[in-house]
CSV table of C-alpha atoms in Angstrom, one decimal:
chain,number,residue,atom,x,y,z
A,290,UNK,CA,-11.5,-10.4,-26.4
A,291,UNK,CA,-8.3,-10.9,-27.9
A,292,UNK,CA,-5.3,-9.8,-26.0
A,293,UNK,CA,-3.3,-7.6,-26.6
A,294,UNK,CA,-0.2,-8.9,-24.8
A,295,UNK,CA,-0.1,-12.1,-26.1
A,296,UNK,CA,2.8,-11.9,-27.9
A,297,UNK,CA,4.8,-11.6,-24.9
A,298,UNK,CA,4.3,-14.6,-24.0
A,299,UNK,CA,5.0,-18.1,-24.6
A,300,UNK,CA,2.9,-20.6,-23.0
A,301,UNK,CA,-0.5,-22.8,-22.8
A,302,UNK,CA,-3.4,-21.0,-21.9
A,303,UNK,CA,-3.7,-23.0,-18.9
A,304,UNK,CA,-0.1,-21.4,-17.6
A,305,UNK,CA,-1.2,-18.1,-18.2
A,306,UNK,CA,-4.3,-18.2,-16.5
A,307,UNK,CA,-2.1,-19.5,-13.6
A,308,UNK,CA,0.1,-17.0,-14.0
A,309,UNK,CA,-2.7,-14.4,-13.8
A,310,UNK,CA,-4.0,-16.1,-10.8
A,311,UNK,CA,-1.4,-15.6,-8.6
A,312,UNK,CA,-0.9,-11.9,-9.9
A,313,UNK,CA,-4.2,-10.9,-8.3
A,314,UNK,CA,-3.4,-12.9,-5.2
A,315,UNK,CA,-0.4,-11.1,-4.7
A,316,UNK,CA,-1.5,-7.9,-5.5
A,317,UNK,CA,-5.2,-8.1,-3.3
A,318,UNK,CA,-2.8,-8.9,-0.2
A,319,UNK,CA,-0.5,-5.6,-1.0
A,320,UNK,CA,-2.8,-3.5,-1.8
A,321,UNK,CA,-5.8,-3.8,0.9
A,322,UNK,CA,-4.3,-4.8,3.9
A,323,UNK,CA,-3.7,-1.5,6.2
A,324,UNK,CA,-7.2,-0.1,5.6
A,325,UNK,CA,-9.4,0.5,8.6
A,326,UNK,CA,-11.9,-1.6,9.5
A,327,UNK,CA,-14.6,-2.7,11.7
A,328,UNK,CA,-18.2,-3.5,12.2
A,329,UNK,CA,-19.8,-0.6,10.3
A,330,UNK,CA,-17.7,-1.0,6.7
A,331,UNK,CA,-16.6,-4.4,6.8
A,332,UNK,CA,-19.4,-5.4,4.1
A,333,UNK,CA,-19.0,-2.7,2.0
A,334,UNK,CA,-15.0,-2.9,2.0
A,335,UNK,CA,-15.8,-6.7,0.5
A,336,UNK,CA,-18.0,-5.5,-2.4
A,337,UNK,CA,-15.5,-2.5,-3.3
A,338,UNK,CA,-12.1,-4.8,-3.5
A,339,UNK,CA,-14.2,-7.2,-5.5
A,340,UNK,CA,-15.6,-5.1,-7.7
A,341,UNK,CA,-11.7,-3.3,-8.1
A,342,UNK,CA,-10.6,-6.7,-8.7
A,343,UNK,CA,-12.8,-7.6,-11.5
A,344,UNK,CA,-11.6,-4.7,-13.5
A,345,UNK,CA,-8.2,-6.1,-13.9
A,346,UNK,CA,-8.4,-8.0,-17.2
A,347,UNK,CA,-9.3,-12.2,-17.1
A,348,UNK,CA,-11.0,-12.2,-13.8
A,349,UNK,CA,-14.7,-14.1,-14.0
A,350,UNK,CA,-15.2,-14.0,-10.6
A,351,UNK,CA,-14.1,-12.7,-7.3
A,352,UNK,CA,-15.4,-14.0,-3.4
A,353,UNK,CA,-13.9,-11.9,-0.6
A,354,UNK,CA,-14.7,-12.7,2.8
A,355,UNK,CA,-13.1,-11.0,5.7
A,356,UNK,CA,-13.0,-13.1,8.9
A,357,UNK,CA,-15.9,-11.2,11.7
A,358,UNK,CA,-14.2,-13.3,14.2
A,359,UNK,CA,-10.8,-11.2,13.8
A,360,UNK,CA,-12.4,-7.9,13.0
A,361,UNK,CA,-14.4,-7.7,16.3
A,362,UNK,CA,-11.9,-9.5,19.1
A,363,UNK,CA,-9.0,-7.8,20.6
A,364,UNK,CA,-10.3,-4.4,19.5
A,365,UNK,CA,-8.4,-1.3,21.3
A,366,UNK,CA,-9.8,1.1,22.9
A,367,UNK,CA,-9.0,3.0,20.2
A,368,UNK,CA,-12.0,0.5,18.2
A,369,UNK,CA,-11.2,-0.5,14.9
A,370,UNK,CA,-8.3,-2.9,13.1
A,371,UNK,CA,-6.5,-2.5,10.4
A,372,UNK,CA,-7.3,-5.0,7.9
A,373,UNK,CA,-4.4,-8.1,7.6
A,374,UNK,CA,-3.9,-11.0,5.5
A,375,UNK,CA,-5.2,-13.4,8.2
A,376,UNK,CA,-8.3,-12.2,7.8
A,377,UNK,CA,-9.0,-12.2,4.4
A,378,UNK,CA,-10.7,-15.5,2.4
A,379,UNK,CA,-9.9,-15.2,-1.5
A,380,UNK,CA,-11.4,-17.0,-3.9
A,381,UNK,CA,-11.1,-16.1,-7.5
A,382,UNK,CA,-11.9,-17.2,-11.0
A,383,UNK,CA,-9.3,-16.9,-13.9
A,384,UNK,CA,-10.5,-17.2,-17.3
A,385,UNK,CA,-7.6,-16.8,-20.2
A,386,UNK,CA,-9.5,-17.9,-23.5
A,387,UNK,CA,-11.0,-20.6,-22.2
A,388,UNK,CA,-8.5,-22.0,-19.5
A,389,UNK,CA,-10.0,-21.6,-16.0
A,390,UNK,CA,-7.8,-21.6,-12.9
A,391,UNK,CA,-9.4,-20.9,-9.3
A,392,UNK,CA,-6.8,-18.9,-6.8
A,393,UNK,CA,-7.6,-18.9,-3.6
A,394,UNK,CA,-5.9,-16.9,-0.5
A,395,UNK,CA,-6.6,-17.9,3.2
A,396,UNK,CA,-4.9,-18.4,7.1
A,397,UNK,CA,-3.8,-21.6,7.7
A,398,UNK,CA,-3.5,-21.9,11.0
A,399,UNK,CA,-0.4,-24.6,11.1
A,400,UNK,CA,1.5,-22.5,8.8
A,401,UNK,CA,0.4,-19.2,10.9
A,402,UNK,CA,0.1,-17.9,7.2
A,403,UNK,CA,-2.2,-16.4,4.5
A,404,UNK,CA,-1.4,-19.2,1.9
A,405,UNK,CA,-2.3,-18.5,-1.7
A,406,UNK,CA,-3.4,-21.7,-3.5
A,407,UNK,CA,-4.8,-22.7,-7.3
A,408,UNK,CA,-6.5,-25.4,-8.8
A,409,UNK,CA,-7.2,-26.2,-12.8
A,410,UNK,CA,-10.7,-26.0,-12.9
A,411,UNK,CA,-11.8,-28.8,-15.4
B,142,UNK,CA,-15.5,9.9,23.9
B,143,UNK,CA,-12.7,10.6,26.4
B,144,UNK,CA,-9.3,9.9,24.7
B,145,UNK,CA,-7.4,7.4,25.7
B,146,UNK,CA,-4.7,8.9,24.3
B,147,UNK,CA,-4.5,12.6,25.9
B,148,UNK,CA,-1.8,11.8,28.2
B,149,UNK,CA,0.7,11.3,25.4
B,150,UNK,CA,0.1,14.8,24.4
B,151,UNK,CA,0.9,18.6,25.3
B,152,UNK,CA,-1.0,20.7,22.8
B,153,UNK,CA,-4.4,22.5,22.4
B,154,UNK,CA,-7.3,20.6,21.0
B,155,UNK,CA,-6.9,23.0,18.2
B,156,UNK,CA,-3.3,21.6,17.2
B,157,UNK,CA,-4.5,17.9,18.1
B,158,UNK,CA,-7.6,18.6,15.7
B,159,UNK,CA,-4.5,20.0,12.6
B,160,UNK,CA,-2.4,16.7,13.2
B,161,UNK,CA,-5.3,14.1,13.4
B,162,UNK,CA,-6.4,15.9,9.9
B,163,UNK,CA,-2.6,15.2,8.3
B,164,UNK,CA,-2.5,11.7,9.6
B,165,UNK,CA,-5.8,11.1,8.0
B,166,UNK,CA,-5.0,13.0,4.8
B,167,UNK,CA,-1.6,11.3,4.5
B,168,UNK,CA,-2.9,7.6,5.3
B,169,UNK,CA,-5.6,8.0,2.3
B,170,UNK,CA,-3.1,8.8,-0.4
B,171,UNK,CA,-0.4,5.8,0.6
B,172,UNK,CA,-3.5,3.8,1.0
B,173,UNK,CA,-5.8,3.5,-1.6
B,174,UNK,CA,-3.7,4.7,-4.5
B,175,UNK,CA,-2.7,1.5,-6.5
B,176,UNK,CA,-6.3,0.1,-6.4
B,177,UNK,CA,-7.1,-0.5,-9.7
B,178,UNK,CA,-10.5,1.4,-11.0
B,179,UNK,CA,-12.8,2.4,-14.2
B,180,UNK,CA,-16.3,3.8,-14.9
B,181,UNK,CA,-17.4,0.6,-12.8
B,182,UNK,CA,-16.4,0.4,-9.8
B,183,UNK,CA,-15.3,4.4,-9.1
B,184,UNK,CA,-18.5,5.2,-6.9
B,185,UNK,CA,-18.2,2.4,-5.4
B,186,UNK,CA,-14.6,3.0,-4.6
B,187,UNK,CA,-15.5,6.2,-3.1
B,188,UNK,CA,-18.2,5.0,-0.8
B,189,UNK,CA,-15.7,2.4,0.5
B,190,UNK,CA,-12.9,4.9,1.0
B,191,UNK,CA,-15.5,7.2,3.0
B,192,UNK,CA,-16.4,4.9,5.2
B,193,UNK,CA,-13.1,3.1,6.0
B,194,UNK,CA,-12.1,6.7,7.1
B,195,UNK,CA,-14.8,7.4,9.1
B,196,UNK,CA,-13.8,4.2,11.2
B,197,UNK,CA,-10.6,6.6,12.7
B,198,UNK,CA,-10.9,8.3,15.6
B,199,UNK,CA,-12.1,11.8,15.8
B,200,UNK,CA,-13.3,12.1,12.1
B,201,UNK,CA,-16.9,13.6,11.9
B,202,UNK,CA,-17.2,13.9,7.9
B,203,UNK,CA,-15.5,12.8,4.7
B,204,UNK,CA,-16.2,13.4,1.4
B,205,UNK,CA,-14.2,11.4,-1.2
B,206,UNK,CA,-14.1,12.5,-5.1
B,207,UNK,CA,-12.0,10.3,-8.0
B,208,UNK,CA,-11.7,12.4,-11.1
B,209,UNK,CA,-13.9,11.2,-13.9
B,210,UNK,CA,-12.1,13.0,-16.6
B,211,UNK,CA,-8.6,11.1,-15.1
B,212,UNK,CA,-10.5,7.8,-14.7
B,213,UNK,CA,-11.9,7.5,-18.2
B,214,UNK,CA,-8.8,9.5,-20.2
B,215,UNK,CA,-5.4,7.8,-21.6
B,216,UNK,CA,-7.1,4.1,-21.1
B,217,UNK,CA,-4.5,1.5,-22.2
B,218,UNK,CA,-5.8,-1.4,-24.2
B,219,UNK,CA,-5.6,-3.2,-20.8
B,220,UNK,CA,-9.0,-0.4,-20.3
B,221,UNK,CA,-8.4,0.4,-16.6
B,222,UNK,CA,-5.6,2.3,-14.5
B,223,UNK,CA,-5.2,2.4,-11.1
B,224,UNK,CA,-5.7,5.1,-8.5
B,225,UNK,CA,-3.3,8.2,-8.4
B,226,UNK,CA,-3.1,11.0,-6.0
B,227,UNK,CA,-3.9,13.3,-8.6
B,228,UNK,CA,-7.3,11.4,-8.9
B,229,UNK,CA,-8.4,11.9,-5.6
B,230,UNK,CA,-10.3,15.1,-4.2
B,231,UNK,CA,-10.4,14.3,-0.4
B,232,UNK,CA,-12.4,16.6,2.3
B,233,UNK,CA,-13.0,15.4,5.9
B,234,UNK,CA,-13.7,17.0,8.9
B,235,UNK,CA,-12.0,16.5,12.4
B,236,UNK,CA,-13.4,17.4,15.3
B,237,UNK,CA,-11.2,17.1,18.4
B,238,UNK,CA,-13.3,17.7,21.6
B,239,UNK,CA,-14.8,20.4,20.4
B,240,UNK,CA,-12.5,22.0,17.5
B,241,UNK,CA,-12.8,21.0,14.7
B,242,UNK,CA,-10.4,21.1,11.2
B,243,UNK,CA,-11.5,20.5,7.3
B,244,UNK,CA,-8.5,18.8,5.7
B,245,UNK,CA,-8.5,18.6,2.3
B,246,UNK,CA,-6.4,17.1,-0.8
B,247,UNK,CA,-6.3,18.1,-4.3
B,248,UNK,CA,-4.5,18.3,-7.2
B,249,UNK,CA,-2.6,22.0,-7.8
B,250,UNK,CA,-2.0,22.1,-11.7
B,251,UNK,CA,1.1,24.8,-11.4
B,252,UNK,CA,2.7,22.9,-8.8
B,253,UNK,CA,1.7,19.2,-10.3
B,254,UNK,CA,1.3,17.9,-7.0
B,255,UNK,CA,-1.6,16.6,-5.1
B,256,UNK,CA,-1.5,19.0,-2.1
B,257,UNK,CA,-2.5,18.9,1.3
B,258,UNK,CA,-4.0,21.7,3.2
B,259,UNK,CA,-6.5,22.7,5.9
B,260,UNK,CA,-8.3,25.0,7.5
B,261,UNK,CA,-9.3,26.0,11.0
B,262,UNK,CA,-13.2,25.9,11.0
B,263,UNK,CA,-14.3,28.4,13.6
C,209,UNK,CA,13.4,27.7,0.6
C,210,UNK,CA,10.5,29.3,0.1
C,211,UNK,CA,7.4,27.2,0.5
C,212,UNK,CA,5.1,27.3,-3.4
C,213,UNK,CA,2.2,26.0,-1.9
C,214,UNK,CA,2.1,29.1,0.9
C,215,UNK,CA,-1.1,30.5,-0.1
C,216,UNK,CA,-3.4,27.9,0.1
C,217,UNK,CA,-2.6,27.7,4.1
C,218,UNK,CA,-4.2,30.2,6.5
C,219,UNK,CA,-1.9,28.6,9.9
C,220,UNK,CA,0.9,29.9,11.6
C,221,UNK,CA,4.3,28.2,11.0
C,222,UNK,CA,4.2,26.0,13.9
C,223,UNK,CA,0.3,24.8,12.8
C,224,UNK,CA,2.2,23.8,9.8
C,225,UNK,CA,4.3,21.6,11.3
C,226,UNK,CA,2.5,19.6,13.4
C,227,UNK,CA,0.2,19.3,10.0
C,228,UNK,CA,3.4,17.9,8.0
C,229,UNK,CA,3.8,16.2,11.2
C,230,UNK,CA,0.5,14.2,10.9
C,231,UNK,CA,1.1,13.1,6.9
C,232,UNK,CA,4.3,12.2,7.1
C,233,UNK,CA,3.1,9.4,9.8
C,234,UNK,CA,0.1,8.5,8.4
C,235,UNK,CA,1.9,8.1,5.0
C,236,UNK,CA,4.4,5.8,6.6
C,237,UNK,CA,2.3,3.6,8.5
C,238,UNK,CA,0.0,2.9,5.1
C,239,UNK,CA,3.1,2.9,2.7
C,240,UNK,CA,5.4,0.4,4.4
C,241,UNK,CA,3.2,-2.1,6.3
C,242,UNK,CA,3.1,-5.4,4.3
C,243,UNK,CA,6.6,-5.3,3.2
C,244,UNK,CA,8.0,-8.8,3.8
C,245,UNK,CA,10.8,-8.6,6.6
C,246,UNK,CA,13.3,-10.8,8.1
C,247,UNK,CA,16.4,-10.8,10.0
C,248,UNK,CA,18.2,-10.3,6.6
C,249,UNK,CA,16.6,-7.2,5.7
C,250,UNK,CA,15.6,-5.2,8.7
C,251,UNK,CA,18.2,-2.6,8.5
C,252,UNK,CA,18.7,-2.2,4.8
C,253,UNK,CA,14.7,-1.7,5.3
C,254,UNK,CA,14.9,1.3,7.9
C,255,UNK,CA,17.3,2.8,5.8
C,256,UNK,CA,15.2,2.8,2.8
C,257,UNK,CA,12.6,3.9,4.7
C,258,UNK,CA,14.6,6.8,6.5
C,259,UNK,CA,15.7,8.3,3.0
C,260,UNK,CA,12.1,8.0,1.2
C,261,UNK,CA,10.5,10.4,3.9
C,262,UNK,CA,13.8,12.3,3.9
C,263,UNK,CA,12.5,12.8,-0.1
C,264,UNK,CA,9.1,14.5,1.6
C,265,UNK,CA,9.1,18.6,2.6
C,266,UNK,CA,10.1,19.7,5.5
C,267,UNK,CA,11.9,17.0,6.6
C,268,UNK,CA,14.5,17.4,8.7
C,269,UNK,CA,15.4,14.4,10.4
C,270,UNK,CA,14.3,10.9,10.6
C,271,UNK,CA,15.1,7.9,12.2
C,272,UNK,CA,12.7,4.8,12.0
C,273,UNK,CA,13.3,1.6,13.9
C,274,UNK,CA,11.6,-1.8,13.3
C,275,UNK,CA,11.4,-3.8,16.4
C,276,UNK,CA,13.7,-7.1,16.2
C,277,UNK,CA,11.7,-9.2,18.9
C,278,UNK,CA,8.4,-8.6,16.7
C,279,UNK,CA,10.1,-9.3,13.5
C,280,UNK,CA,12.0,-12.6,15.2
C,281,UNK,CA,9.2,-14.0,17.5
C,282,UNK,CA,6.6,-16.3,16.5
C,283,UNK,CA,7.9,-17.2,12.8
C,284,UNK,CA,6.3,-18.8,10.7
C,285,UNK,CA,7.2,-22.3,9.0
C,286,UNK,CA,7.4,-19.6,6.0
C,287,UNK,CA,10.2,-17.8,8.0
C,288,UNK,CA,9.3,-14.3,7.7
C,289,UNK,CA,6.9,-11.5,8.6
C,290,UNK,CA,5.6,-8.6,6.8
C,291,UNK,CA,6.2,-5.7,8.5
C,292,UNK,CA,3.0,-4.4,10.9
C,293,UNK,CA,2.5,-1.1,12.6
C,294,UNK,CA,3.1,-2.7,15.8
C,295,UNK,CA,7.0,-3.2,14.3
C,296,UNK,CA,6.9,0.4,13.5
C,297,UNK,CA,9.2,2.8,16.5
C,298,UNK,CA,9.3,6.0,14.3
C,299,UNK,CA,10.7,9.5,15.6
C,300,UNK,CA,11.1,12.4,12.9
C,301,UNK,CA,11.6,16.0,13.0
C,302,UNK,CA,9.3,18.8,10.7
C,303,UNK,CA,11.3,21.7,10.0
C,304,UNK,CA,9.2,24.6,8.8
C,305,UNK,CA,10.3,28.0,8.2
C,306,UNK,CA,12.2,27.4,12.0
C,307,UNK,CA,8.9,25.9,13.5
C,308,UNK,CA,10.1,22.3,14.2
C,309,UNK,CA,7.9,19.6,15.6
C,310,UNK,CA,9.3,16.1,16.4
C,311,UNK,CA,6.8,13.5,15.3
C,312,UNK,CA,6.6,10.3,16.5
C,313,UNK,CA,5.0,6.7,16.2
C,314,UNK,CA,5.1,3.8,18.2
C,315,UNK,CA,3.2,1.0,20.1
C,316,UNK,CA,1.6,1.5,23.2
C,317,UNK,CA,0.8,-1.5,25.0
C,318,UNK,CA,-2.3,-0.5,27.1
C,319,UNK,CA,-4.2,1.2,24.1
C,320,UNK,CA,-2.8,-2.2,21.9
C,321,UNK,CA,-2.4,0.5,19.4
C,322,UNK,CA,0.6,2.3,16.9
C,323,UNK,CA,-0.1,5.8,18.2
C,324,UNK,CA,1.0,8.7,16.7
C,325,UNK,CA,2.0,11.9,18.7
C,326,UNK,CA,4.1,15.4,18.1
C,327,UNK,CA,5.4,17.9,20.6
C,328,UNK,CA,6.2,21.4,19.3
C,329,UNK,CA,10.5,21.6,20.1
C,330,UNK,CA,11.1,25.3,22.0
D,178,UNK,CA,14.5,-27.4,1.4
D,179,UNK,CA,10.8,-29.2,2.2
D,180,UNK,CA,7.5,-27.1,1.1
D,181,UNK,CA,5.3,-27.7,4.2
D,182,UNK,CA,2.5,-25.7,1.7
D,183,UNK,CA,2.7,-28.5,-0.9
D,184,UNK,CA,-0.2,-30.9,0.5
D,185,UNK,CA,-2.1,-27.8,-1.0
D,186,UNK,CA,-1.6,-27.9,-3.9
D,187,UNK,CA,-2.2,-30.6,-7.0
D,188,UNK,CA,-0.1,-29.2,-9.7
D,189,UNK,CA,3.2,-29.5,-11.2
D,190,UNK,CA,6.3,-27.8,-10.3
D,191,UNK,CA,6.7,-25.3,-13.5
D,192,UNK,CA,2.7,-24.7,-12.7
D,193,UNK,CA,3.9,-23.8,-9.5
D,194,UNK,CA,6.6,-21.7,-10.4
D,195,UNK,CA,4.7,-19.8,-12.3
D,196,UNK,CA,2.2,-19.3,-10.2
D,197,UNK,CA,4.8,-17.7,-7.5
D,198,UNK,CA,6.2,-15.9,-10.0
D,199,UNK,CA,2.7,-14.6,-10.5
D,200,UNK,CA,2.4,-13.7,-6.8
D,201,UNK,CA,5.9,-11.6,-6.4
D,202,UNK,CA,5.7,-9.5,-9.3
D,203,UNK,CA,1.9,-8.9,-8.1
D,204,UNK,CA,2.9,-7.8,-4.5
D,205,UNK,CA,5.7,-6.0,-6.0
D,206,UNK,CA,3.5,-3.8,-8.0
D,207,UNK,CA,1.0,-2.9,-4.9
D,208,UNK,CA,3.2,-3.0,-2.2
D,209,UNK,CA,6.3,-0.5,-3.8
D,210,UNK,CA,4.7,2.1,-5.5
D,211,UNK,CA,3.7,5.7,-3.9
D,212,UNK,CA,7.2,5.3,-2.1
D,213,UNK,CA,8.4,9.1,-2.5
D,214,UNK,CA,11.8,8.9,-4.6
D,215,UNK,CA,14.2,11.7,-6.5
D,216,UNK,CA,18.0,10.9,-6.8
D,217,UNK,CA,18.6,10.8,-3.6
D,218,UNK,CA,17.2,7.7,-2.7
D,219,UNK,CA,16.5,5.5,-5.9
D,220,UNK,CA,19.4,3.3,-5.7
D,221,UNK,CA,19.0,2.7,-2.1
D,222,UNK,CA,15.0,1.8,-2.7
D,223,UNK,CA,15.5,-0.6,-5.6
D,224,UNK,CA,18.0,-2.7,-3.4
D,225,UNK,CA,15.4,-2.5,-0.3
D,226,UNK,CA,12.9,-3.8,-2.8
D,227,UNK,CA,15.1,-6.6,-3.9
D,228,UNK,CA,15.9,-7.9,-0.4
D,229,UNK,CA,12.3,-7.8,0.6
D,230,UNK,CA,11.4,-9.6,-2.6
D,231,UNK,CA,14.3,-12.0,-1.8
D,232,UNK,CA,12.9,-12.9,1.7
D,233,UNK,CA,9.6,-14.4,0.3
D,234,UNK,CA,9.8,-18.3,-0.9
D,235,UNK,CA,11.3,-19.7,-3.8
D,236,UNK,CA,12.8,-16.9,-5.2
D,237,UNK,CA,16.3,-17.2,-6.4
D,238,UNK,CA,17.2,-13.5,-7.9
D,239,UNK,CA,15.5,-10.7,-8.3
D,240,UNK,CA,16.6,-7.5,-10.3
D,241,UNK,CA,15.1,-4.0,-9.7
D,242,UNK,CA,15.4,-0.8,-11.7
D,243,UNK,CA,13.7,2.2,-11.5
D,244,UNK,CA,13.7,4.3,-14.5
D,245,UNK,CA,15.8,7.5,-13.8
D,246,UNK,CA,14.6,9.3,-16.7
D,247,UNK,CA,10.8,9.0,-15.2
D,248,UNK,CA,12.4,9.7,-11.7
D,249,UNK,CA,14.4,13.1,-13.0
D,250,UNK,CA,11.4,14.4,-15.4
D,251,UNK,CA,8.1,16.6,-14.8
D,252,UNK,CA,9.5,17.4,-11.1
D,253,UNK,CA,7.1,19.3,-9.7
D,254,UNK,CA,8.1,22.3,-7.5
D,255,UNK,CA,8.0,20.0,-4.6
D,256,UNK,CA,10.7,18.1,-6.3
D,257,UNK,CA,10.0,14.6,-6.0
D,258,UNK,CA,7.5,12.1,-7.2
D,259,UNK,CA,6.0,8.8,-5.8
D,260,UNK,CA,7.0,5.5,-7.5
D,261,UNK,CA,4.7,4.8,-10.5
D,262,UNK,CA,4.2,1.1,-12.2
D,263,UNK,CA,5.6,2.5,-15.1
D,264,UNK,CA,8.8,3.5,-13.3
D,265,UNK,CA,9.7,0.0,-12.6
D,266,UNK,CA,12.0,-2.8,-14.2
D,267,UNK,CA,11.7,-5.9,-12.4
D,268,UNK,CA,13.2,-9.5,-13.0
D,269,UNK,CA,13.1,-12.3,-11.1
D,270,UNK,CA,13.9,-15.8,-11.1
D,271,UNK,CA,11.3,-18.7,-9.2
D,272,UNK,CA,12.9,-22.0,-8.3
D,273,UNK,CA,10.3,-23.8,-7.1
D,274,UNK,CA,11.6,-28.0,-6.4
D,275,UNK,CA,14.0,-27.6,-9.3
D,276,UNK,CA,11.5,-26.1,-11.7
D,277,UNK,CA,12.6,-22.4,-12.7
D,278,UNK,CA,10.9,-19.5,-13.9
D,279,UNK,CA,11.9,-15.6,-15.1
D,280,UNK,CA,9.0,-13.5,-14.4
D,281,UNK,CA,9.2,-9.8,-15.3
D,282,UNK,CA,7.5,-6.5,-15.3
D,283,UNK,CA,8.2,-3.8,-17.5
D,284,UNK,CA,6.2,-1.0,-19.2
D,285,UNK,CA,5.0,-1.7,-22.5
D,286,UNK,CA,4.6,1.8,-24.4
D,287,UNK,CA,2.0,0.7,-27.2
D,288,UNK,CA,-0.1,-0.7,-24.3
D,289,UNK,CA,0.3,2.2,-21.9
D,290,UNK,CA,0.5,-0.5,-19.5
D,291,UNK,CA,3.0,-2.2,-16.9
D,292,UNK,CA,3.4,-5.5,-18.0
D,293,UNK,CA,4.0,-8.4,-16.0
D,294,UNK,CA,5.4,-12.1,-18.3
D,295,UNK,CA,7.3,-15.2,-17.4
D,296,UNK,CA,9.1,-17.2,-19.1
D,297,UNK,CA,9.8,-21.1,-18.2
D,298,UNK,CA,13.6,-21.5,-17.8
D,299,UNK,CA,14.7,-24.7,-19.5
């Protein structure tokens, strides 16, 4: 596929798959967290926000894993979470013509934060 | 289920049934609106929206239809949008102890606006 | 004003209220969450907030307030927050056609929950 | 300031610059839009948004406008609209260690798409 928008930028492949990386990261932590969740949809809400991420252009492959251990303690009585970004384990696959990056989201516990990370994948 | 809840109330089950239905109706839009979506991952989308609703309290059905026609019309070179309110044809079903409301969302051409109604289902 | 979208409701006035009642809230608790938040923007943030809804029908009145101990307390080395539900003290007033219900969101300890509530103003 | 993040990552500053760029304009995107908006409140929203983008790391200045002619047209007869991708204008700048980086988002009419770019500030 050749893209469209690449005359908007100028930079190595390698950048922009970067670049691209860390666009999905932000936008899977924006646009999930808040939706309802427990026991009973917890698997299905991982296929559907992979699957919705793969359709944004470059992405190769998508892993989301949300953490049982935070879905099922301190439930309220009222029985179900919402989801949040310490739950969620990214892992991702950027391919821009070629250049692969791997983004990655996920709670460090030192940091008490939902740290998104890349490496170059050789 | 007892509710946990009923003390901070003073209303009929009837009215408690017509606000649990507006909460639910306006979580969905401010939800999953953004999420980005095509011809492969709508029914999927769907499923996941259902069942992430059905995890609230006091909802007994929910049906959950994206517009095809909107989906697959207008695609940018970039071949995907993302989910509008005008997309989304919503229909659940509270039932407060006993009564129990339909809400519904859908798009009203002559007022371009994705309205949200209900009924009282006796 | 009269109300455009009249005919598709079969309620009285005051059913319609505690209806708008319910979206308003539910819109709010899925729109805002997951906006970053620190000491520097906390009121700016409940005024932007305040006037969006205030764009909504029917609105009267609205006053939110984010709760300063949850947005200072256990900061990360990352030095902010993104705002949660349990943050969220929300009080706003329906207005429609003269039926006015005060809606209202905010954390209750003992249910470890952001419940939302109405009562119908005489 | 130190990065207590850096021990996970292996990549240069520009890369990581970019990367964040990356992230903000992503969250931006997911997080912002559906916020209801007419005159009333668009000034007030686009300096909310830049504060909250300001709080995250490494960013040095952001820049938000919201297209008023997309605001003010097609009002429906419930006179407002939600904020689209299209609607928005962003720049911002990344420092990350020294290394600098302009990321952007802004609606590309031949693409039918928001856009998001970067360019490396020498």
């Amino acid at each position: 596929m050749e893209d469209p928008a690449s005359k908007y930028f100028s930079c190595s492949s390698q950048e922009r798959a970067i670049f691209e990386a860390g666009i999905k990261l932000g936008s899977i932590y924006h646009q999930y967290t808040g939706i309802p969740i427990n026991e009973s949809n917890v698997d299905l809400l991982e296929r559907a926000i992979e699957r919705a991420v793969k359709v944004q252009p470059f992405v190769e492959e998508v892993n989301i894993k949300i953490d049982r251990n935070k879905v099922g303690k301190n439930q309220s009585s009222y029985k179900y979470k919402t989801l949040t970004g310490d739950m969620l384990n990214v892992s991702l696959t950027i391919n821009y013509e070629g250049s692969r990056v791997e983004g990655s989201m996920h709670y460090v516990e030192e940091m008490d934060y939902p740290l998104m990370t890349f490496r170059v994948i050789k």
